[in-house]
Each structure stands twice: as C-alpha cells, then as structure tokens.
Coordinates of C-alpha atoms in Angstrom, one line a residue:
M1 CA -2.3 187.1 152.1
K2 CA -2.0 190.4 153.2
D3 CA -1.2 191.2 156.2
L4 CA -1.9 193.5 159.1
L5 CA -1.9 197.8 157.5
N6 CA 0.8 199.8 159.1
F7 CA 0.2 203.4 160.0
G8 CA 0.2 204.1 156.6
E9 CA -1.8 202.5 154.9
M10 CA -4.7 202.4 157.0
L11 CA -4.6 205.7 156.6
S12 CA -4.7 205.7 153.3
V13 CA -8.5 203.4 153.9
H14 CA -10.1 206.5 155.6
A15 CA -9.2 208.7 153.1
R16 CA -10.9 206.1 150.7
L17 CA -13.7 205.4 152.8
A18 CA -14.0 208.8 154.2
P19 CA -12.4 211.5 152.8
N20 CA -14.1 214.6 153.8
S21 CA -13.9 213.9 157.7
L22 CA -12.0 215.1 160.6
G23 CA -9.1 213.1 160.6
T24 CA -6.2 215.2 162.8
R25 CA -5.6 219.0 164.1
D26 CA -4.0 221.4 166.0
L27 CA -4.6 224.8 167.8
D28 CA -4.1 226.4 164.3
R29 CA -5.1 223.8 161.5
S30 CA -7.3 220.8 159.7
M31 CA -6.9 218.5 158.2
T32 CA -9.8 215.2 156.7
F33 CA -8.1 212.3 156.4
G34 CA -8.7 213.2 152.8
Q35 CA -6.0 216.2 152.9
W36 CA -3.5 214.3 155.3
N37 CA -3.1 211.2 153.6
D38 CA -2.3 213.5 150.3
R39 CA 0.3 215.3 152.3
A40 CA 1.6 212.6 154.1
C41 CA 2.1 211.0 150.5
R42 CA 3.3 214.3 149.0
L43 CA 6.4 214.1 151.9
A44 CA 7.0 210.5 152.0
N45 CA 8.1 210.8 148.3
A46 CA 9.7 213.6 148.7
L47 CA 12.2 212.4 151.1
L48 CA 12.4 208.9 148.5
G49 CA 13.2 211.5 146.0
L50 CA 15.8 213.2 148.2
G51 CA 17.9 209.7 147.6
L52 CA 16.9 208.4 150.9
A53 CA 16.2 204.9 151.1
K54 CA 14.5 202.0 153.3
G55 CA 15.5 201.6 156.8
D56 CA 17.0 205.4 156.8
R57 CA 16.4 206.9 159.6
V58 CA 14.4 210.8 159.8
A59 CA 14.8 213.0 162.4
I60 CA 12.0 215.3 164.0
L61 CA 12.5 218.7 166.5
A62 CA 9.3 220.1 166.6
Y63 CA 7.0 221.1 170.0
N64 CA 3.8 219.3 169.5
C65 CA 2.0 220.5 165.9
V66 CA 0.1 218.6 163.4
E67 CA 3.0 218.1 161.4
W68 CA 3.8 215.9 163.9
S69 CA 0.7 213.6 162.3
E70 CA 2.6 214.2 158.6
I71 CA 5.7 212.9 159.5
F72 CA 4.7 209.6 161.2
A73 CA 2.9 209.0 158.3
A74 CA 4.4 209.9 155.6
T75 CA 7.6 207.6 157.1
A76 CA 4.9 204.3 157.3
K77 CA 4.3 205.1 153.9
A78 CA 8.1 205.3 152.5
G79 CA 9.6 202.5 155.1
L80 CA 12.1 205.0 156.7
V81 CA 12.2 205.2 160.8
A82 CA 11.0 208.2 162.7
L83 CA 13.8 209.9 165.2
P84 CA 11.3 212.2 167.1
I85 CA 13.3 214.3 170.1
N86 CA 12.5 215.6 172.2
F87 CA 12.7 219.7 171.9
R88 CA 13.8 219.5 175.8
L89 CA 17.1 218.5 175.3
V90 CA 20.4 220.8 174.7
G91 CA 22.3 220.5 172.0
K92 CA 25.4 218.3 172.7
E93 CA 22.5 215.7 174.0
V94 CA 20.5 216.1 170.3
E95 CA 23.9 215.9 169.3
F96 CA 24.5 212.5 170.1
I97 CA 21.0 211.0 169.1
V98 CA 21.8 212.2 165.7
N99 CA 24.8 210.6 165.3
N100 CA 24.1 207.4 167.2
A101 CA 21.1 207.4 165.3
E102 CA 23.3 207.9 162.2
A103 CA 20.4 209.5 160.6
A104 CA 19.7 210.3 156.9
A105 CA 17.4 214.0 157.2
V106 CA 16.6 216.7 159.9
I107 CA 12.9 218.5 160.2
V108 CA 13.3 221.0 162.9
Q109 CA 10.5 224.2 163.6
D110 CA 11.8 227.4 163.4
E111 CA 11.5 228.1 166.6
L112 CA 14.9 224.9 167.7
V113 CA 16.3 225.8 164.7
G114 CA 18.7 227.3 166.4
V115 CA 19.5 224.3 168.7
V116 CA 20.8 222.3 165.4
E117 CA 22.3 225.6 164.2
E118 CA 24.8 225.1 167.3
I119 CA 25.4 221.6 166.6
R120 CA 25.4 221.1 162.5
D121 CA 28.6 220.5 162.0
A122 CA 29.4 217.8 164.1
L123 CA 25.7 216.0 162.0
P124 CA 26.2 213.2 159.8
V125 CA 23.6 214.4 158.2
K126 CA 23.9 215.9 154.1
A127 CA 23.5 219.9 153.5
D128 CA 20.7 219.7 151.5
R129 CA 18.3 217.5 153.7
F130 CA 18.1 220.0 156.6
I131 CA 13.9 220.0 156.3
H132 CA 12.6 223.3 158.1
F133 CA 8.7 223.8 159.2
G134 CA 6.7 226.6 160.8
T135 CA 5.3 230.2 161.2
R136 CA 9.3 232.1 160.0
Q137 CA 10.7 232.2 157.2
C138 CA 13.2 229.9 156.1
P139 CA 16.2 230.3 156.8
A140 CA 18.9 229.7 154.5
G141 CA 20.5 226.2 154.5
Y142 CA 17.7 224.4 154.8
R143 CA 14.5 222.9 152.4
D144 CA 10.6 224.8 152.9
Y145 CA 8.6 222.4 154.1
E146 CA 5.5 223.6 152.5
A147 CA 7.1 224.1 149.2
F148 CA 8.6 220.3 149.8
L149 CA 5.9 218.9 150.4
S150 CA 4.2 220.2 147.8
A151 CA 6.6 219.2 145.3
G152 CA 6.4 215.7 145.9
S153 CA 4.1 213.4 144.5
A154 CA 0.1 212.3 146.0
R155 CA 0.1 209.3 144.6
E156 CA 1.1 206.0 147.4
T157 CA 4.6 204.5 147.4
N158 CA 5.7 201.5 145.9
Q159 CA 7.8 201.1 148.5
H160 CA 7.4 198.0 150.4
V161 CA 7.4 197.4 153.7
A162 CA 6.7 194.8 155.4
L163 CA 5.3 194.7 159.1
S164 CA 8.6 193.5 160.4
D165 CA 10.1 196.7 159.6
P166 CA 10.9 198.8 162.1
W167 CA 9.1 202.9 161.7
T168 CA 10.1 203.9 164.7
L169 CA 13.6 205.0 166.8
M170 CA 12.5 206.7 170.7
Y171 CA 15.5 207.8 173.1
T172 CA 15.2 206.9 176.5
S173 CA 17.8 207.0 178.7
G174 CA 20.0 204.6 180.1
T175 CA 20.7 203.7 183.4
T176 CA 25.2 204.0 182.0
G177 CA 24.2 208.0 180.9
N178 CA 23.7 207.8 177.3
P179 CA 20.5 207.3 176.1
K180 CA 19.8 203.9 173.7
G181 CA 17.6 203.8 171.3
V182 CA 14.4 201.8 171.0
V183 CA 13.5 200.1 168.1
R184 CA 9.9 200.1 167.7
S185 CA 8.6 197.8 164.5
H186 CA 5.2 198.1 162.5
R187 CA 4.1 195.6 163.8
S188 CA 4.4 195.9 167.3
A189 CA 2.3 199.4 166.8
V190 CA -0.3 197.9 164.9
L191 CA -0.6 195.3 168.3
L192 CA -0.2 197.5 170.5
S193 CA -2.8 200.3 168.3
M194 CA -5.5 197.1 169.5
V195 CA -4.5 196.3 172.9
T196 CA -5.4 199.8 172.8
E197 CA -8.3 200.1 171.4
I198 CA -9.8 197.0 173.2
E199 CA -8.6 198.2 176.7
L200 CA -10.0 201.1 175.9
G201 CA -13.4 200.7 174.1
L202 CA -12.6 202.8 171.2
H203 CA -14.6 203.7 168.2
R204 CA -14.6 206.5 165.0
T205 CA -16.5 208.1 167.2
D206 CA -13.9 208.8 169.8
G207 CA -11.3 212.0 169.6
A208 CA -8.3 211.8 171.9
L209 CA -6.4 215.5 172.3
L210 CA -3.0 214.6 172.8
V211 CA -1.0 216.8 175.6
M212 CA 1.9 214.6 176.4
P213 CA 4.3 215.5 173.7
M214 CA 4.2 213.6 170.5
C215 CA 8.4 213.3 171.0
H216 CA 7.3 210.6 173.7
A217 CA 5.8 207.3 173.7
N218 CA 2.8 208.1 175.5
S219 CA 2.0 210.7 172.7
L220 CA 3.1 208.1 170.1
N221 CA 0.7 205.5 171.6
F222 CA -2.5 206.8 171.6
F223 CA -2.1 208.1 168.5
G224 CA -1.9 205.6 166.3
A225 CA -4.8 203.3 168.5
F226 CA -7.3 207.1 167.2
G227 CA -5.7 206.7 163.8
Y228 CA -6.3 203.2 163.1
C229 CA -10.1 203.9 164.6
G230 CA -11.0 206.7 162.5
G231 CA -11.0 208.6 165.2
V232 CA -9.4 212.7 165.3
N233 CA -6.3 213.0 167.2
S234 CA -6.2 216.8 168.3
I235 CA -3.0 217.7 169.4
Y236 CA -1.5 220.3 172.1
S237 CA -0.2 222.2 170.3
R238 CA 0.5 224.8 172.9
K239 CA 4.7 225.0 173.9
S240 CA 3.8 224.7 178.2
F241 CA 0.7 222.7 180.0
D242 CA -1.9 226.0 180.7
P243 CA -4.3 224.0 183.0
E244 CA -6.9 226.8 182.6
H245 CA -6.8 226.6 178.6
A246 CA -6.1 222.4 178.8
V247 CA -9.0 222.3 180.3
K248 CA -11.6 225.4 178.3
T249 CA -9.9 223.3 175.6
L250 CA -11.2 219.8 176.5
A251 CA -14.5 221.0 176.8
E252 CA -14.8 222.4 174.3
G253 CA -13.0 220.5 172.1
G254 CA -14.9 218.0 171.2
S255 CA -12.1 215.0 172.7
T256 CA -13.8 212.4 174.3
F257 CA -10.3 211.5 175.6
T258 CA -6.5 212.2 176.8
S259 CA -3.7 210.9 178.8
L260 CA -2.4 213.3 181.4
V261 CA 0.0 213.0 183.5
P262 CA -0.8 213.6 187.1
T263 CA 1.1 217.0 187.6
H264 CA -1.0 217.9 184.9
Y265 CA -4.6 217.2 186.8
I266 CA -3.0 217.9 190.5
M267 CA -2.5 221.7 187.8
M268 CA -5.9 221.0 186.8
L269 CA -7.4 219.9 190.0
G270 CA -5.6 223.8 191.8
L271 CA -8.0 225.7 189.8
P272 CA -10.7 228.1 191.6
Q273 CA -13.8 226.1 191.6
A274 CA -16.0 229.3 189.8
T275 CA -13.1 229.1 186.9
R276 CA -13.6 224.9 186.4
A277 CA -17.9 225.6 187.0
K278 CA -17.3 226.9 183.7
Y279 CA -17.4 223.9 181.8
N280 CA -18.9 221.2 180.7
F281 CA -16.9 217.8 180.5
D282 CA -20.1 215.6 179.5
A283 CA -18.8 214.9 176.7
V284 CA -15.3 213.4 178.4
T285 CA -15.5 209.9 178.7
K286 CA -12.1 208.0 179.6
L287 CA -9.4 209.5 180.9
M288 CA -6.2 208.8 181.1
I289 CA -3.1 209.2 184.3
S290 CA 0.1 206.6 183.3
S291 CA 4.1 207.4 183.3
A292 CA 4.6 208.5 187.9
P293 CA 2.9 207.1 190.0
A294 CA -0.6 209.4 190.8
R295 CA -2.0 209.9 194.3
P296 CA -5.5 207.5 195.7
E297 CA -6.3 211.2 196.9
T298 CA -5.2 213.1 193.4
K299 CA -7.6 209.9 191.6
R300 CA -10.1 210.5 193.4
E301 CA -10.7 214.8 192.9
V302 CA -10.0 214.0 189.0
M303 CA -12.7 211.9 189.4
D304 CA -15.0 214.4 190.9
M305 CA -13.4 217.1 188.7
F306 CA -15.4 214.7 186.0
P307 CA -18.0 212.5 186.8
N308 CA -19.1 211.8 183.8
S309 CA -16.3 210.0 182.8
G310 CA -14.0 206.7 183.2
L311 CA -10.6 207.2 184.5
F312 CA -8.2 204.4 183.7
E313 CA -4.8 204.1 184.7
L314 CA -1.7 202.1 183.1
Y315 CA 1.9 201.0 183.3
G316 CA 4.7 200.9 181.1
A317 CA 7.6 201.9 178.8
T318 CA 8.5 202.9 175.7
E319 CA 10.7 199.3 175.6
T320 CA 6.7 197.6 175.9
G321 CA 4.4 199.5 175.6
W322 CA 1.2 199.0 178.1
V323 CA 2.1 196.1 180.5
T324 CA -0.7 196.8 182.8
M325 CA -4.3 198.6 183.3
L326 CA -6.2 199.9 185.7
H327 CA -9.9 200.1 184.4
P328 CA -12.2 202.5 185.8
H329 CA -15.2 199.7 187.7
E330 CA -11.9 199.2 189.6
Q331 CA -10.3 201.9 190.9
F332 CA -11.9 202.0 194.6
T333 CA -11.7 197.7 194.9
K334 CA -7.6 198.5 193.8
L335 CA -6.7 202.0 194.6
G336 CA -2.5 202.1 194.3
S337 CA -2.6 199.3 192.1
V338 CA -1.9 199.4 188.7
G339 CA -3.4 196.8 187.7
R340 CA -3.7 193.2 185.5
E341 CA -1.9 191.8 182.2
C342 CA -3.2 194.3 179.3
V343 CA -5.2 192.0 177.3
G344 CA -3.2 190.0 174.9
A345 CA 0.2 189.6 177.3
A346 CA 1.7 187.0 178.7
P347 CA 0.9 186.3 182.5
I348 CA 3.6 189.2 184.5
K349 CA 6.5 186.9 186.4
L350 CA 8.0 189.0 189.3
L351 CA 11.8 187.1 190.0
D352 CA 14.2 187.4 192.7
E353 CA 17.9 188.1 191.7
A354 CA 18.5 184.1 190.9
G355 CA 15.8 184.3 188.8
N356 CA 13.4 182.2 191.1
E357 CA 9.8 183.6 191.0
V358 CA 8.7 185.4 194.1
P359 CA 5.3 184.5 195.6
D360 CA 2.1 186.5 196.0
G361 CA 3.5 189.4 198.3
E362 CA 6.9 189.6 198.0
T363 CA 8.5 192.2 195.7
G364 CA 10.8 190.7 192.3
E365 CA 12.0 192.4 189.2
L366 CA 8.8 192.9 187.0
Y367 CA 8.5 190.6 183.7
S368 CA 6.1 191.0 181.3
C369 CA 5.2 189.2 178.3
N370 CA 3.5 190.7 175.2
A371 CA 3.5 190.6 171.6
H372 CA 3.8 194.8 171.3
T373 CA 7.6 194.4 173.3
F374 CA 9.8 196.3 171.3
D375 CA 12.8 194.7 168.2
S376 CA 15.6 195.7 169.9
Y377 CA 18.7 198.8 171.6
W378 CA 19.8 200.3 168.5
R379 CA 22.8 198.5 167.6
L380 CA 23.2 197.6 172.1
P381 CA 22.5 193.3 171.1
E382 CA 24.4 193.2 174.9
K383 CA 21.8 196.1 176.9
T384 CA 18.8 193.8 175.0
A385 CA 20.5 190.3 175.5
Q386 CA 20.0 192.1 179.1
A387 CA 17.1 192.9 178.9
F388 CA 15.2 189.8 177.8
R389 CA 15.0 186.3 179.5
G390 CA 13.8 183.9 176.5
D391 CA 10.4 186.4 175.6
Y392 CA 10.0 188.1 178.5
C393 CA 11.0 191.4 179.1
S394 CA 12.0 194.1 182.2
V395 CA 13.1 197.5 182.1
G396 CA 14.5 196.9 185.8
D397 CA 10.7 197.3 188.1
M398 CA 10.1 196.3 191.0
A399 CA 6.6 195.4 192.2
R400 CA 4.6 192.4 194.1
R401 CA 1.8 191.3 192.8
D402 CA -2.1 190.4 195.2
A403 CA -3.6 187.6 195.8
D404 CA -6.6 188.8 193.3
G405 CA -3.5 188.8 190.9
Y406 CA -2.9 193.2 190.5
I407 CA 0.2 194.2 190.5
H408 CA 1.2 197.1 192.9
L409 CA 4.9 198.7 191.6
S410 CA 7.4 199.4 194.8
D411 CA 10.2 200.5 193.6
R412 CA 11.9 201.9 189.9
K413 CA 14.4 201.5 187.7
S414 CA 17.6 201.7 189.8
N415 CA 17.6 205.1 191.2
M416 CA 15.1 206.6 188.6
I417 CA 13.5 210.0 188.9
I418 CA 10.0 211.2 187.2
S419 CA 9.5 215.0 187.5
G420 CA 6.2 215.4 185.6
G421 CA 6.3 211.9 183.7
E422 CA 9.5 212.8 182.3
N423 CA 12.3 210.1 183.3
I424 CA 15.5 211.0 185.2
Y425 CA 18.0 208.7 185.2
P426 CA 20.9 210.1 188.0
S427 CA 24.0 208.2 186.7
E428 CA 24.1 211.2 183.0
V429 CA 23.4 213.6 184.9
E430 CA 26.4 213.1 188.0
A431 CA 28.5 213.1 184.7
L432 CA 27.7 216.1 183.4
V433 CA 27.2 218.4 187.0
G434 CA 30.4 216.1 188.1
A435 CA 32.5 217.8 185.1
H436 CA 32.5 220.9 186.8
P437 CA 36.6 220.6 187.2
L438 CA 35.6 222.0 191.2
V439 CA 33.6 219.2 191.9
K440 CA 35.1 215.8 194.0
D441 CA 31.9 214.1 193.8
V442 CA 28.3 214.0 192.8
A443 CA 25.1 212.4 194.1
V444 CA 21.7 212.8 192.3
I445 CA 18.5 212.0 193.6
G446 CA 14.6 213.4 193.2
L447 CA 13.0 214.4 195.9
P448 CA 9.1 214.8 196.7
D449 CA 7.3 217.9 194.8
D450 CA 4.0 218.3 195.9
K451 CA 3.6 218.6 191.9
W452 CA 5.7 217.2 189.5
G453 CA 6.2 214.3 192.0
E454 CA 9.5 215.3 192.2
S455 CA 12.0 217.3 192.1
V456 CA 15.8 216.2 191.1
H457 CA 17.6 217.0 193.4
A458 CA 22.5 216.9 193.7
V459 CA 24.5 216.1 196.8
I460 CA 27.6 217.2 195.7
V461 CA 31.2 217.6 197.3
L462 CA 33.7 219.3 196.5
H463 CA 37.6 219.3 195.9
D464 CA 39.7 220.3 198.9
G465 CA 40.7 224.1 199.1
A466 CA 37.4 225.1 196.0
A467 CA 35.2 227.1 197.1
L468 CA 31.2 227.5 194.6
T469 CA 27.8 228.4 195.3
E470 CA 24.8 227.1 194.1
G471 CA 24.5 229.3 192.0
E472 CA 27.5 229.1 190.2
L473 CA 26.6 225.8 190.0
S474 CA 23.4 226.6 188.3
A475 CA 24.5 228.4 185.9
W476 CA 27.1 225.6 184.9
S477 CA 23.8 223.3 184.2
K478 CA 21.9 224.9 182.5
E479 CA 24.7 225.2 179.8
R480 CA 24.8 221.4 179.5
M481 CA 21.6 219.4 180.2
A482 CA 18.5 219.4 179.0
G483 CA 15.6 221.9 182.0
F484 CA 13.7 218.6 183.1
K485 CA 16.9 217.3 184.3
R486 CA 18.5 219.5 185.7
P487 CA 18.7 220.0 189.7
R488 CA 16.5 222.2 191.2
S489 CA 19.1 222.6 194.3
Y490 CA 22.1 221.6 196.0
K491 CA 22.8 220.8 198.6
F492 CA 27.2 221.0 199.9
I493 CA 28.9 217.9 202.1
S494 CA 32.3 216.8 203.1
E495 CA 33.3 213.9 201.8
D496 CA 33.2 211.4 205.4
E497 CA 29.0 212.9 204.7
M498 CA 28.7 211.2 201.7
P499 CA 27.3 207.4 202.1
R500 CA 28.8 204.3 200.7
N501 CA 28.5 200.4 200.6
A502 CA 31.8 198.4 201.8
T503 CA 32.2 198.6 197.9
G504 CA 32.4 202.1 197.6
K505 CA 28.8 203.1 196.1
V506 CA 26.9 206.0 197.5
L507 CA 23.5 204.7 198.9
H508 CA 20.9 206.9 196.9
R509 CA 18.2 205.7 199.2
E510 CA 20.0 206.9 201.8
L511 CA 20.6 210.0 201.1
K512 CA 17.2 209.8 199.6
K513 CA 15.5 208.9 203.3
R514 CA 18.6 212.0 204.3
F515 CA 17.1 214.7 202.7
S516 CA 13.1 213.9 202.6
D517 CA 13.1 214.1 205.7

C-alpha cells in the first residue's frame, strides 16, 4: 500500500492536475505548479549528478526568495536533507553549522557570498559544490544556479524516499551555547501540514504570505501546509520588514493568510490611520500571531484592523511543531492563553521536577505528544534523550492549565530571550562577549521592549584595573555575532554586585528584576 506523499511527490500531483495554476512566487517572480515542478526536478537531478547521495545535507544561505520553494521541493525529490541557515549569522556561526552538519553542498544568494568566502577554506564542502544564485554575476569558484538547474533532467528522480527519511535539519540555539540540529522527517512534515490544514480550515483557494524567514520553522511549516493543499505560497522577499509595504502587499496580493510575530503587528498598527485606511483587507480571512508573547491590547487592535479575519495564536517549537492553538472564537474568552492541544495530539502533561503531573492552576514543565514531533537532535543522543519522557517531548517551557483545559505559558526556556521572534540564549551571547580579554564575568538578560518584545542587555564585570567603554565592547561584539543576538546595552557592575546562588550560579532573574525596574 502506498504511504503518504512527501512534499516533492505532492508537487508532482499538483503539476499534473493544475499545471497552469499559480503555485509559488515572491515579489519579483512567479511560477505555476507545472513550472515549479519542472525546475524542482531539474535541480534535484542536477544535485544528484554532482555525486550527492541520499541523506546528504544541502546548506542554503539566502534571504526570502522564490528559490526556497525550488530547493525544498528538490531536496524532497532527491532524498537530500535541506539545511536552512539563518542569513543573520556571521561567518563563524555559519562555519559551525556547516561543519557540524557535514554539509555536502552549499547554495548561496549573491548578497551573502561574502559570508561564505570568509570561511570557505574551513568548510567540508568539495570545491565544485558551491552554487550561486541572484542578480549579480556568478563569482569564480561557484556554479551558476540557473545554468546548473537548466542542465538537470526534467524527469522525476528515481530516488526512493521513505517518509521516515529526514527532510530538514534546522539549527536552534542550545542552552549550552552551541546550536543544536533538529532533524525532522518527511512524515513529520506531512502530518504537521495536515494538522495545520485542519486547524486553520485551509482550502486550495487560500494563499499564504510568508513574511518570516524561510530559514525558520514557522515559514517552512506554513509553506508545507499551503503547498500540500494546493494553495499559493507567496514569499515576502524583502530583506527587512517595511510595515506599509507589507500592509499593501497583504491587501493587494491576493493572500488570505499570513503569520507574523507581535513586533510585525505592532509596526503595522503604528502606521497612521490615513495610511491604513488606503487599503482593503476583506480578502484576508486568517491571521496568525506566534513566536513571542502577544499582549492582549495588541491582539485587540489587530482584530480591529483586520475585521474580516479570524486571529489565531499558536504555541510550538522547532522540535515539536505546533503544540497548542487558540482559535478566533476563543480570543475574548481566553485572552492570555495559547489555547489547547492541536488536533490529533495526546493531552499535554505539566510535570514537576520529580516527573509528577501538577494540578490545574499550578506551574509545571510542559511536555507534548504528537505525531509530528522531531526525530532527534543531530548526533546528540544524550540531548535527544533528555528532551523526551517516553513519547512526550519538552523544550523546557513552563506553563499552567486552567480549569477549562487551556494552557497559559508562565515562563519560557530557562533565561531565554525572544526579540522580534528570534530565540536568543544568554549562554551563547555570554560566551562570545566573555571572550573579550578585559571581561571577567558577564550575564545576559532580556529587558522589556515595546517594539521587539525584549532586547538583549549585558551586565559586565571587568578584571581589576581594566577600563572598557560600552562602544568598544559593542564593536567587539559586532564582529563576532549576528545582529539580533548582540546586546543593545551594557551595564558595568562590580563583582560583589553580581547576584549568585549558593553554588555561585548567576541569578539572571534577579538581574532582570533589578534592571527592569
């Protein structure tokens, strides 16, 4: 009996049934399902023709663009593993991921070639497996994406790809400082797409405006869902979020859905009323707010701005996929909750430190169980084992359940900062800032920020007799970490002022309380 179809196979079905229907696009280029499938087949065969074998990782470093649609479909068809890399990372961060994943090929957009060139000699990729795309001339030492793709066969590959095979390897920061690779199978992607379609009530007449980076799980998961149901995936291919342009694109682009972080909505709500009044949002029927806590007043204003649209809120993670969903009809009765378990999931468990379930109203660590949970952390069996209790998975979030079964997040992963929808782990930033020779100790915390949700703040203890300015430390950090991770402010304190527990561990919560007041 035939199993479920993976994304590459499903694209082939759409190309056969609706070859001339719009399938995917960005702000500059569009493709029908027929064209999309043709190009995905050519890219898949071209990659296999380079000698890549089933399971090999293909790193992608690019801004949002329609090429992501081709690459994700091509890797699915070829049995290769897509390795999306955050375009905000600096060279050393990219180097760690490519080397840790042992990537067999790199596909890079022209504006980001400099990042690759900085570290190229340290990468495990063979010299003939660097592929360049974009509007600029292909640099020496790279294959031209269009020429490479065109030379590939338009036939479907003869590669056997099982649903249990991995499709994506996405890196998420770990509490130890080094990013962890999250392995997700084709089966996980298919089942999460189905859950999304059911929860949102999707149809082939729906279309998604994918604003969040395609290297993030949020956009990839919605991309899969709309691709499976035959809707249009519109990729917002601007390198930065322009609220008026986004509003215009959403109003005039034909999309019925978008998923944004609270920061995006706040920026859109900040537009002058006269500007917002120029656009008609009647076609927008579904909105998602996720990836960071949303204040009740923000959600109310969003619902006022888009009166024809239902507002959904979800809670999930790269590892777990969607865990809970709050639906439009629940927004006013359960404002502040992230909803209840998504369809098909087992009841959430909230456990104390001893592994016992806590009563309703009390806080415990959240464990979820569903069919689309990740397979493993890449080559980290101990970390994988720590994430699971049987079939239940936790990413360290704390929550409580009310009497009606709705989940309320009480805390996030230990000390984690969420700024503009990006997960930032203090330990990673502390390791980089702490490498400065004049820094004796550093603690990184998140402080409230009206626009970004939280901003990164570093509390510094210098070595005795050392002198260092905020500007000097900021310049040091700029060379060593991505912009979204860098501290926005620094506070210098004495060693005696750094709060610690009995074992000497820094009390981040005490610092956060002190500097938030």
